[in-house]
mmCIF file of C-alpha atoms and ligand atoms in Angstrom:
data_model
loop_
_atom_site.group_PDB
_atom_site.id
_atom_site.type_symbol
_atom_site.label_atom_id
_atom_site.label_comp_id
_atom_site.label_asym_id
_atom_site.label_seq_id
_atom_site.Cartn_x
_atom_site.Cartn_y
_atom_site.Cartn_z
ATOM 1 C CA UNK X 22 -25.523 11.683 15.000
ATOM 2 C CA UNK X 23 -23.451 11.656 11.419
ATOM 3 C CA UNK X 24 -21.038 9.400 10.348
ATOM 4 C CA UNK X 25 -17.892 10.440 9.553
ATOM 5 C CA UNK X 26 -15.857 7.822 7.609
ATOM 6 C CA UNK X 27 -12.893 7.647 7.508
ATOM 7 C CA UNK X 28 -9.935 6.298 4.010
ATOM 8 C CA UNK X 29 -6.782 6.312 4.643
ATOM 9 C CA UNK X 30 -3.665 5.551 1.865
ATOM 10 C CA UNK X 31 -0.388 4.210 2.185
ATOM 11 C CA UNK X 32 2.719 4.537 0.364
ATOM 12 C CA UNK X 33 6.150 3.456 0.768
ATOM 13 C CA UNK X 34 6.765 6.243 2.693
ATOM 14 C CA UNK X 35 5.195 5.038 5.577
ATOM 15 C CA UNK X 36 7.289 2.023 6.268
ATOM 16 C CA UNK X 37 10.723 4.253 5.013
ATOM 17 C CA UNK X 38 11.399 4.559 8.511
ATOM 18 C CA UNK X 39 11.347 0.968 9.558
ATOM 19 C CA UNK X 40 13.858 0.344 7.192
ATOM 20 C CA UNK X 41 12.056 -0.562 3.825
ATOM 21 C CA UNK X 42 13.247 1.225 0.815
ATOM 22 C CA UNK X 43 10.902 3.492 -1.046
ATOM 23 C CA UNK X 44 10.772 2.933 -4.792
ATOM 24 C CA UNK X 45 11.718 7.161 -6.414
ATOM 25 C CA UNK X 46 13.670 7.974 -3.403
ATOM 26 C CA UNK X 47 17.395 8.154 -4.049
ATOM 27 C CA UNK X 48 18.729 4.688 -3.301
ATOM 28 C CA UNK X 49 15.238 3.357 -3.519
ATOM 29 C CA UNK X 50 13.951 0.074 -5.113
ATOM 30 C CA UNK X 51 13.398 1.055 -8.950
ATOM 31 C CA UNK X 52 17.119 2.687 -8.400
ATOM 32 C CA UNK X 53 18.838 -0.358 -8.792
ATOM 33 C CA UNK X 54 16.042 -1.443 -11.139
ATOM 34 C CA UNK X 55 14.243 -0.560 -14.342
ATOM 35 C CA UNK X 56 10.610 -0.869 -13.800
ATOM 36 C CA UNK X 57 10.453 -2.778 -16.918
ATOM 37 C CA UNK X 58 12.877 -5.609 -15.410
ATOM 38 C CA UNK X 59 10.986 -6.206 -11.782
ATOM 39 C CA UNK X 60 7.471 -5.182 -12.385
ATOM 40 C CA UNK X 61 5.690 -6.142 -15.109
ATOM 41 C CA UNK X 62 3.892 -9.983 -16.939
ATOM 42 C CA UNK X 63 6.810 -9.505 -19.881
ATOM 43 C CA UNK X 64 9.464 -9.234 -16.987
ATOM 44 C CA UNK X 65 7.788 -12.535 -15.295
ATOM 45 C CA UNK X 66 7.385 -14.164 -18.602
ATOM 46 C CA UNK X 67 11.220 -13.443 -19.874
ATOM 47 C CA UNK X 68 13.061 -13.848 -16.484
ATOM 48 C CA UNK X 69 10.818 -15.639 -14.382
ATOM 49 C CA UNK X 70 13.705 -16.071 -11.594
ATOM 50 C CA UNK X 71 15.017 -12.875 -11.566
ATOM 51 C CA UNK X 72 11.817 -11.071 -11.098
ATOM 52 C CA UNK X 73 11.090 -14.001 -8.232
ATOM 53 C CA UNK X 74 14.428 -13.490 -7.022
ATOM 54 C CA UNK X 75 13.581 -9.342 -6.460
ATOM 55 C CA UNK X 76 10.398 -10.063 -4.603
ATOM 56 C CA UNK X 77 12.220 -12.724 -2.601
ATOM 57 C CA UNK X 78 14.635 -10.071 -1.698
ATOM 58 C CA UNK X 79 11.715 -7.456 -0.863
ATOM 59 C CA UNK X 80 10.213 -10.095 1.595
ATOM 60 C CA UNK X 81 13.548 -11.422 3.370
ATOM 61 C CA UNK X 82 13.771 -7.216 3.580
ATOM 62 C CA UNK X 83 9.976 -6.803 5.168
ATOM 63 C CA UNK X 84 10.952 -9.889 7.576
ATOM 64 C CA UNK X 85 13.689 -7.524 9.144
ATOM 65 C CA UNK X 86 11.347 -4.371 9.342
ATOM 66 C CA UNK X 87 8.902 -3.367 12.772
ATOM 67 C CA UNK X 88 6.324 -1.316 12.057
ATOM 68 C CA UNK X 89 7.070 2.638 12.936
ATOM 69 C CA UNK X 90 4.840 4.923 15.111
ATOM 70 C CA UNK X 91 3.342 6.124 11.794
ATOM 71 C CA UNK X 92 1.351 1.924 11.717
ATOM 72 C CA UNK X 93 0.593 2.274 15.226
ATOM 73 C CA UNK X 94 -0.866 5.759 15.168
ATOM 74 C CA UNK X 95 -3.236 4.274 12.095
ATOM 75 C CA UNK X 96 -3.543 1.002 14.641
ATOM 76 C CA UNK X 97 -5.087 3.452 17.525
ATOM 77 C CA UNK X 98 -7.365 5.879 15.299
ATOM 78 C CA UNK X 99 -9.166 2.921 13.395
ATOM 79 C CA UNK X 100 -9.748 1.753 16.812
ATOM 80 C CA UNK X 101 -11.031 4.955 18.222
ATOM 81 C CA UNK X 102 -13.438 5.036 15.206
ATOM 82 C CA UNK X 103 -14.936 1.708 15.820
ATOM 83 C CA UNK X 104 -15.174 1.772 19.938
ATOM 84 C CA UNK X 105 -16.874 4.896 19.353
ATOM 85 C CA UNK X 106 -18.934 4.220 16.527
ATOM 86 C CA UNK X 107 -17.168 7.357 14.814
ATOM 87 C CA UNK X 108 -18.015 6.140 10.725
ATOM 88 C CA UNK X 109 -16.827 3.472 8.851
ATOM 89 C CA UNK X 110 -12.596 3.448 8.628
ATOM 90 C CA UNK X 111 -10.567 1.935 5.589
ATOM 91 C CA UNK X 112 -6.751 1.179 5.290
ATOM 92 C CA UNK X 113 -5.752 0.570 1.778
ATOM 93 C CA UNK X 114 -2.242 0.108 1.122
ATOM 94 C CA UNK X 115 0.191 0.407 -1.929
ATOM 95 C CA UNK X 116 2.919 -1.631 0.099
ATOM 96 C CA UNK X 117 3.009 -4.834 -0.255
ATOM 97 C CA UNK X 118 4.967 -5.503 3.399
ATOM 98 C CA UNK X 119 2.831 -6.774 6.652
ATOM 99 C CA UNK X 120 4.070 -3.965 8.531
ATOM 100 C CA UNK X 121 0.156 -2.522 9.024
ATOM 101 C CA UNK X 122 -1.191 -6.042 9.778
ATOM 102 C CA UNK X 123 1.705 -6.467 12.158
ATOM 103 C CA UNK X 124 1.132 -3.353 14.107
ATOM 104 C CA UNK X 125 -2.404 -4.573 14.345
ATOM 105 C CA UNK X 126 -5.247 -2.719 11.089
ATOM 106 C CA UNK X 127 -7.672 -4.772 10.565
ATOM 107 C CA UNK X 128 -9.347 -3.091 7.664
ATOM 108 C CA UNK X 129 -7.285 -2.767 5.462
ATOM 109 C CA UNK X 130 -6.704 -3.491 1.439
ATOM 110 C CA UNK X 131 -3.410 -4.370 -0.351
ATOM 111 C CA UNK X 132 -4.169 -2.957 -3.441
ATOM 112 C CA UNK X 133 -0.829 -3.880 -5.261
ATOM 113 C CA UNK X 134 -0.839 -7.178 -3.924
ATOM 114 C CA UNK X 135 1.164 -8.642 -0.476
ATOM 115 C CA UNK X 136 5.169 -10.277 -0.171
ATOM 116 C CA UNK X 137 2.894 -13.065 1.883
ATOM 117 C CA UNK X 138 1.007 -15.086 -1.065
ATOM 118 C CA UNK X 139 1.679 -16.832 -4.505
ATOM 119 C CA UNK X 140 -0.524 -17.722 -7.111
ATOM 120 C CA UNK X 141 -0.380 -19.878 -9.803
ATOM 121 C CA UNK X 142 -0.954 -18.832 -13.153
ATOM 122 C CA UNK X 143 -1.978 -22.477 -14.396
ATOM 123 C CA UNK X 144 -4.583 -23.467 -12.119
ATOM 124 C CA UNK X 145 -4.785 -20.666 -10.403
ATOM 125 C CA UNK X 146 -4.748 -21.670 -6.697
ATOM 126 C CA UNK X 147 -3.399 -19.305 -4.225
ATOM 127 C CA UNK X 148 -0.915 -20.367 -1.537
ATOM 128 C CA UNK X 149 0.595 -18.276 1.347
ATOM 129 C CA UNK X 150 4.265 -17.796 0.225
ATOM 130 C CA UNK X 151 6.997 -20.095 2.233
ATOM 131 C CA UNK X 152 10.525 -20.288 0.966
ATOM 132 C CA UNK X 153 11.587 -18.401 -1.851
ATOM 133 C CA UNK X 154 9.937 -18.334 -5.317
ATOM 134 C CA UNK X 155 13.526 -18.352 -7.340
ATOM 135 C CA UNK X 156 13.989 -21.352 -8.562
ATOM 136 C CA UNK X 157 11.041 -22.542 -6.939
ATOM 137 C CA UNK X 158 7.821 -22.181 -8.567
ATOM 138 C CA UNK X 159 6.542 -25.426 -9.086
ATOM 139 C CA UNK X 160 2.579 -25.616 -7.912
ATOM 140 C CA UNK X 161 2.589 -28.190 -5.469
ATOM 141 C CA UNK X 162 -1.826 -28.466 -6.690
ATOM 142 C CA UNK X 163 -0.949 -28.623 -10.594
ATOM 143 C CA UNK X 164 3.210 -29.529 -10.656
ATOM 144 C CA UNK X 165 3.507 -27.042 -13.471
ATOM 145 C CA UNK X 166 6.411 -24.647 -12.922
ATOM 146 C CA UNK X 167 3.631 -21.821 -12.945
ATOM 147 C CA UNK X 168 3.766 -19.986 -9.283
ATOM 148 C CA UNK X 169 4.389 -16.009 -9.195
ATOM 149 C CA UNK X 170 4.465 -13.334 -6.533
ATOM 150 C CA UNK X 171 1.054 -11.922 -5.601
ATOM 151 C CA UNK X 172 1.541 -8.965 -6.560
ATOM 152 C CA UNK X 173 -0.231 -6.002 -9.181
ATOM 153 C CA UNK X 174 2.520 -5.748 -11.950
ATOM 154 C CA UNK X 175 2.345 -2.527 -14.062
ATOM 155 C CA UNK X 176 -0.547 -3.075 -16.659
ATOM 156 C CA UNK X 177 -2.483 -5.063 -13.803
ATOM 157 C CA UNK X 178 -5.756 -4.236 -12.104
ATOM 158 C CA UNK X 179 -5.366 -3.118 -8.399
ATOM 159 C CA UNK X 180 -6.727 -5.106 -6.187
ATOM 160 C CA UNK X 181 -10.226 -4.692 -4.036
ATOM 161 C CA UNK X 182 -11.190 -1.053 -6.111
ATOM 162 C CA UNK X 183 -14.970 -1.737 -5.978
ATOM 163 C CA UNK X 184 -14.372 -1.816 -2.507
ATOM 164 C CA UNK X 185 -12.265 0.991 -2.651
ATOM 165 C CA UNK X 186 -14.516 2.864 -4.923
ATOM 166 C CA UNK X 187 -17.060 2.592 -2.582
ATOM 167 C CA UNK X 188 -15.273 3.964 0.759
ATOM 168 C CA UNK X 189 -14.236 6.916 -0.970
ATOM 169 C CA UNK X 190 -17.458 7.928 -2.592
ATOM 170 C CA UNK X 191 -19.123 7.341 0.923
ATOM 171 C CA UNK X 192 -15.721 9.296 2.808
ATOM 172 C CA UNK X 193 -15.442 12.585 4.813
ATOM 173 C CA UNK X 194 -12.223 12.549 5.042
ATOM 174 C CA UNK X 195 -9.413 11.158 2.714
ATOM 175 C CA UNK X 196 -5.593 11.062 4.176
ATOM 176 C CA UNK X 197 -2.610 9.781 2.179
ATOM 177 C CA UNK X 198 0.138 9.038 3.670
ATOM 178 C CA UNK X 199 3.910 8.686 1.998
ATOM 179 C CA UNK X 200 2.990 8.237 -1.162
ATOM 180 C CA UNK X 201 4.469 10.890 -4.336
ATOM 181 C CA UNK X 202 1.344 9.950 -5.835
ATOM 182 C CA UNK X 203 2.220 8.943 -9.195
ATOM 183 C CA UNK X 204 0.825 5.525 -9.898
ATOM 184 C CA UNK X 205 -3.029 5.378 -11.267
ATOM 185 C CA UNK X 206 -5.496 4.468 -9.910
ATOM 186 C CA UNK X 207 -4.228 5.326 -6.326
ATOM 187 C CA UNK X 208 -3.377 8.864 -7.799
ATOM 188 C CA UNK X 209 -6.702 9.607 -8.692
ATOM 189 C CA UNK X 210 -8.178 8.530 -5.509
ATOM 190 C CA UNK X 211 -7.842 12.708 -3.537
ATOM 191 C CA UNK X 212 -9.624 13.879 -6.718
ATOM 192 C CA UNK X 213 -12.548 11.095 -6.604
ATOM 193 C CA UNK X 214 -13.128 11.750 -2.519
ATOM 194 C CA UNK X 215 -12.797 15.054 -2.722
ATOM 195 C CA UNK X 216 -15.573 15.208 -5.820
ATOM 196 C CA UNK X 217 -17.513 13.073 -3.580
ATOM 197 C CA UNK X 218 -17.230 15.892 -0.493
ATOM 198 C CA UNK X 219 -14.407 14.507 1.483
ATOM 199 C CA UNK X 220 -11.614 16.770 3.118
ATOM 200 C CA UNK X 221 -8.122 15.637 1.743
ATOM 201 C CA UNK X 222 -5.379 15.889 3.443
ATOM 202 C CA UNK X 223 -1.506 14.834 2.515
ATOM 203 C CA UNK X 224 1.165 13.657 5.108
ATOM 204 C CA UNK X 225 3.983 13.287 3.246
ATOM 205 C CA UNK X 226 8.347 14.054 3.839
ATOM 206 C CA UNK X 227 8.542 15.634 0.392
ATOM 207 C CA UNK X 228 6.052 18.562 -1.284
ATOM 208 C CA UNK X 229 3.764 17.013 -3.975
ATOM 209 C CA UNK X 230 4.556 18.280 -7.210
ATOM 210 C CA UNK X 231 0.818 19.545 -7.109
ATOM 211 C CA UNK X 232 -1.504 19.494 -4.664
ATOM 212 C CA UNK X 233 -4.342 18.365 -6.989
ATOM 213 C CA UNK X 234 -7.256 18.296 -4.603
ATOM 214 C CA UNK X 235 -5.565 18.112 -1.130
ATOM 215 C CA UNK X 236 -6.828 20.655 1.534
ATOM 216 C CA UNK X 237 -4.223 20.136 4.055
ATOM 217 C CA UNK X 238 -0.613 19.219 3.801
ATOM 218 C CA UNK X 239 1.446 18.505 6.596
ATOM 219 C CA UNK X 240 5.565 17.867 5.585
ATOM 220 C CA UNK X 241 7.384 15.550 7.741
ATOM 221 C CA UNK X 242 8.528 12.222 8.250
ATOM 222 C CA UNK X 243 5.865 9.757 8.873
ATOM 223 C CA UNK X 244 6.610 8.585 12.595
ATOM 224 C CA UNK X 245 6.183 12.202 13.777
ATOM 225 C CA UNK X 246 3.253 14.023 11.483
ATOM 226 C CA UNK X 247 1.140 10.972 11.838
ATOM 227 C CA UNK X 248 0.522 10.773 15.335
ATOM 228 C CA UNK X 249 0.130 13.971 15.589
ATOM 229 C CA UNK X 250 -2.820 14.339 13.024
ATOM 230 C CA UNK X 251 -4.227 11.197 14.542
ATOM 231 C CA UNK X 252 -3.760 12.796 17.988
ATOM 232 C CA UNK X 253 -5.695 15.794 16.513
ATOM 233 C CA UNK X 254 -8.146 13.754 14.590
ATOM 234 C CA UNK X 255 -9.242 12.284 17.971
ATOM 235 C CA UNK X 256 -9.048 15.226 19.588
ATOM 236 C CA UNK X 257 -11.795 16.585 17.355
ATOM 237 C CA UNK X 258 -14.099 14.029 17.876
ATOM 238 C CA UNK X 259 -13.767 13.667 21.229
ATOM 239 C CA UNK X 260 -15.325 16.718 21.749
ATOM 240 C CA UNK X 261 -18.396 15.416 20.158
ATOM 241 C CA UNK X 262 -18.771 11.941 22.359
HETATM 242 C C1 LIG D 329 -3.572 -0.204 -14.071
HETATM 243 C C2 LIG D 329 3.665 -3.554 -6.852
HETATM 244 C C3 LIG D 329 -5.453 -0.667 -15.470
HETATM 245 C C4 LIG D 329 4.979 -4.053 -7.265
HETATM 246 C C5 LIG D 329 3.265 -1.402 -7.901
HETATM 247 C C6 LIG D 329 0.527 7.067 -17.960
HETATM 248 C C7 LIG D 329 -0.111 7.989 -17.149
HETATM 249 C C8 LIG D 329 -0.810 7.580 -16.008
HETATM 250 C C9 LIG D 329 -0.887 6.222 -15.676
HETATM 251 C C10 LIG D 329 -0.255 5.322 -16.485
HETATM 252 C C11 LIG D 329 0.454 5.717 -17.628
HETATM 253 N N1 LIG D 329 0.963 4.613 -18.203
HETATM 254 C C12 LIG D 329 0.599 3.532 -17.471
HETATM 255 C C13 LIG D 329 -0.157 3.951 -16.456
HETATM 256 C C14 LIG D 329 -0.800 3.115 -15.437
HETATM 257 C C15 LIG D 329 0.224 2.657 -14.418
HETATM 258 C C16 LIG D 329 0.931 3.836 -13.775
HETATM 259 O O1 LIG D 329 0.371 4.497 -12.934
HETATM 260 N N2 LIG D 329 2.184 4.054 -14.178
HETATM 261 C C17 LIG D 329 2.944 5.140 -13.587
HETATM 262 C C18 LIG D 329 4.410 4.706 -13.425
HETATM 263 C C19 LIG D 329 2.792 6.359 -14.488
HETATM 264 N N3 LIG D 329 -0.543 1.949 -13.405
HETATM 265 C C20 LIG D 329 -0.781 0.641 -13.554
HETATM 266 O O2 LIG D 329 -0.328 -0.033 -14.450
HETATM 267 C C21 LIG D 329 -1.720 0.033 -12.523
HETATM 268 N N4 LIG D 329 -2.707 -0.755 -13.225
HETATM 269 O O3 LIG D 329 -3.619 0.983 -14.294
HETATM 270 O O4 LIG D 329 -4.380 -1.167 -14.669
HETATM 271 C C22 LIG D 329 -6.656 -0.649 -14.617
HETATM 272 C C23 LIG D 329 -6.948 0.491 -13.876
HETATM 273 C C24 LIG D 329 -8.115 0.516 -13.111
HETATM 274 C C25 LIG D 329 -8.973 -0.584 -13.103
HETATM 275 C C26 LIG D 329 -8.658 -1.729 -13.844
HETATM 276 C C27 LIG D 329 -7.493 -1.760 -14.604
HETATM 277 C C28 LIG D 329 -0.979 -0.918 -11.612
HETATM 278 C C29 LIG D 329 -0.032 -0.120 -10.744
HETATM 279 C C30 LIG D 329 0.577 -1.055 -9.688
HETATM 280 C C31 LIG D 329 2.024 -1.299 -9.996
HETATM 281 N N5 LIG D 329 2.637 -1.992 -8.873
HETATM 282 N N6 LIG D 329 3.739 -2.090 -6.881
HETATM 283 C C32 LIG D 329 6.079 -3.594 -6.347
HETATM 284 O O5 LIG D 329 5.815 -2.994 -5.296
HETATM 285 O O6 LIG D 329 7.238 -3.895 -6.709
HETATM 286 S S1 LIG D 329 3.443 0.267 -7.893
HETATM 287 C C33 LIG D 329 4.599 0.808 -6.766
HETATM 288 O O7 LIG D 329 4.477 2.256 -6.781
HETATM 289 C C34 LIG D 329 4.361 0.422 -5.328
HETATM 290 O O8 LIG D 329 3.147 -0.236 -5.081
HETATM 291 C C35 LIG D 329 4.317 1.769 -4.631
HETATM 292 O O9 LIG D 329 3.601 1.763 -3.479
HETATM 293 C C36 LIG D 329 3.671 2.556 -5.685
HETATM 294 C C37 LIG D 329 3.625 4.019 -5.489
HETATM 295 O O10 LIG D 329 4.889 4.448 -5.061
HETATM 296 P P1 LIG D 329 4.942 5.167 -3.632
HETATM 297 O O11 LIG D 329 4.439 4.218 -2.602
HETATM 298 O O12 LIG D 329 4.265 6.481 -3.724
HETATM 299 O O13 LIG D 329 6.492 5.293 -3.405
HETATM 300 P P2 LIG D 329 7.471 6.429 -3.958
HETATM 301 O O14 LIG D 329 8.858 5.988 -3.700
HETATM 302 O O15 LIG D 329 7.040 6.824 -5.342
HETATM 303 O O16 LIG D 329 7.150 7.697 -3.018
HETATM 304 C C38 LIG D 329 7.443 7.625 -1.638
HETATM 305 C C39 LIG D 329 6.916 8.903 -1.031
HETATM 306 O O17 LIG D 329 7.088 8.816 0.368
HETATM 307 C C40 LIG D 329 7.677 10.124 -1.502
HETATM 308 O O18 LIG D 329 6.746 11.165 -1.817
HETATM 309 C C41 LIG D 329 8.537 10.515 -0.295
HETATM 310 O O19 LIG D 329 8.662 11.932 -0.154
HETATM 311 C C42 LIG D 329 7.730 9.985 0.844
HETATM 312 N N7 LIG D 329 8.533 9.585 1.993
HETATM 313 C C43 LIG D 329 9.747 8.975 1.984
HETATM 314 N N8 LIG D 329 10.134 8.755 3.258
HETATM 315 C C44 LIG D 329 9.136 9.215 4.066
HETATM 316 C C45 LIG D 329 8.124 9.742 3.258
HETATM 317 N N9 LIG D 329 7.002 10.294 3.754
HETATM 318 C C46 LIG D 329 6.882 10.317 5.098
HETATM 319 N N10 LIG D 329 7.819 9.824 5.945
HETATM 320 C C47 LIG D 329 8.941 9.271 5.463
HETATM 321 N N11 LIG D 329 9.869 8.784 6.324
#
C-alpha cells in the first residue's frame, strides 16, 4: 500500500494558548523588543547580558507553560502514523519552548534552536542550559566567558534543513500550524512541498496575508482546529486499515 508522509510546522501560535507570547501579535515578544536588540550575533556581541537576560526570561516563561490540546492532538496523530505504518511523520518547530517534547513528539526538529541548551562560542561544546545565562556565561570546559543561548539568531542557518529538505520533498501532506509565515526558510517550506506534490494545508487564528500555495485553510485557535483536522486526518485513513 502507499505511504503517505506526513510534515508538520509549528509557530508560536501553537503554544499562544498555554500562555507563551507570540512574537507580531499585539503584546507579543518583538513588542517590547526591536529584533535588532534580542535576536541577532551584533545584539550578543554588544550586550551579551541583555540578550542572555531575554532568553532567560523566555525560558523561566516556557517553565510556567503546559502544553495545549493543539501538542497533544500532534502527540496522538504521529502516533497513529507509526502504529499503523501510515508514512513517515515529521515535527519541525520554530519555537524554541519544550512544550511538544513535553506533551510527548518524538520526531521532531527545533529549527531555530531550543530555551534547553548553551553553546560556547570558544570551544564550542554544548551544555544543556541550568541557571540563567546573564551574568553567567563562563564555559565551565574552556573558562572563557564565551556561553550563548542555543538558539538561530537572524542571519543564522536553521537548524536540521537537510533533514527538513528531505521530508518535504518526500511529503503528501504539509500542515503549518500558528505560524504568519514570515521568516525564510520556514516560509518557503508550503511552496517547496507543494512543488514536490504535497497537499498544504494552514491552521492558523489569523488569515495569511496570501495563501501562497496552501490548499486548505482552517481559521481558529489552535486547541480547537487542531484536533479536529487530526480527528479528520485519522478518520481518513482509518478507512483504509
Ligand atoms: C537565514 C529564534 C540564511 C529566536 C527566530 C528579506 C526577505 C526575506 C527573508 C529575509 C529578508 N531579510 C533577511 C531575511 C532572512 C531572515 C528573515 O526571514 N527575516 C524576516 C524577519 C523577513 N531569516 C533568517 O535570518 C534565518 N536565517 O535566512 O540564514 C540561510 C538560509 C538557509 C540556509 C542557510 C542559511 C533565521 C531565522 C530565525 C530567526 N530566529 N527565532 C527567538 O525565538 O527569539 S525567528 C522567530 O520568528 C521565531 O522562531 C518564530 O517562531 C518565528 C516565526 O514567527 P511565528 O512563529 O510565525 O510567530 P508570529 O508571532 O509571527 O505569528 C504567530 C501566528 O500565530 C500568527 O499568524 C497568529 O495569527 C497565530 N496565532 C496566534 N495565536 C494563535 C494563533 N494560531 C492559532 N491559535 C492561536 N491561539
Amino acid at each position: 500500500m502507499s505511504q503517505t508522509n506526513i510534515v508538520v510546522l509549528t509557530g508560536s501560535g501553537v503554544s499562544a494558548e498555554s500562555g507563551i507570547a507570540t512574537f507580531r501579535d499585539l503584546g507579543g515578544l518583538w513588542a517590547g523588543h526591536k529584533l535588532d536588540e534580542v535576536c541577532t550575533l551584533e545584539a550578543l556581541e554588544r550586550n551579551p547580558d541583555f540578550v542572555c537576560g531575554f532568553y532567560d526570561d523566555r525560558k523561566r516563561s516556557a517553565l510556567q507553560a503546559l502544553p495545549n490540546a493543539a501538542h497533544l492532538a500532534l502527540v496522538d496523530l504521529e502516533r497513529y502514523w507509526s502504529d499503523n505504518a501510515i508514512g513517515e511523520f515529521l515535527l519541525v518547530t520554530q519555537n524554541l519552548d519544550d512544550l511538544h517534547e513535553r506533551a510527548g513528539s518524538k520526531n521532531l526538529v527545533h529549527m531555530h534552536g531550543d530555551l534547553n541548551s548553551v553553546y560556547c562560542t570558544e570551544c564550542g561544546i554544548s551544555l544543556s542550559r541550568l541557571g540563567p545565562l546573564e551574568g553567567n556565561r563562563e564555559c565551565p570546559d574552556c573558562f572563557r566567558e564565551a556561553l550563548r543561548p542555543n538558539v538561530v539568531f537572524f542571519g543564522e542557518a536553521p537548524r536540521g534543513l537537510p533533514k527538513i529538505d528531505a521530508a518535504l520533498r518526500a511529503s503528501n501532506i504539509f500542515v503549518a500550524i500558528g505560524t504568519s509565515g514570515i521568516v525564510y526558510p520556514a516560509s518557503g517550506f508550503s511552496q517547496l512541498a507543494a512543488s514536490c506534490g504535497a497537499v498544504c494545508v494552514l491552521l492558523n487564528l489569523e488569515e495569511p496575508k496570501s495563501m501562497a500555495s496552501f490548499m486548505d485553510f482552517r481559521q481558529g485557535l489552535a486547541s480547537l482546529v487542531v484536533p479536529l483536522w487530526v480527528e479528520e486526518a485519522i478518520g481518513l485513513h482509518a478507512g483504509n486499515n
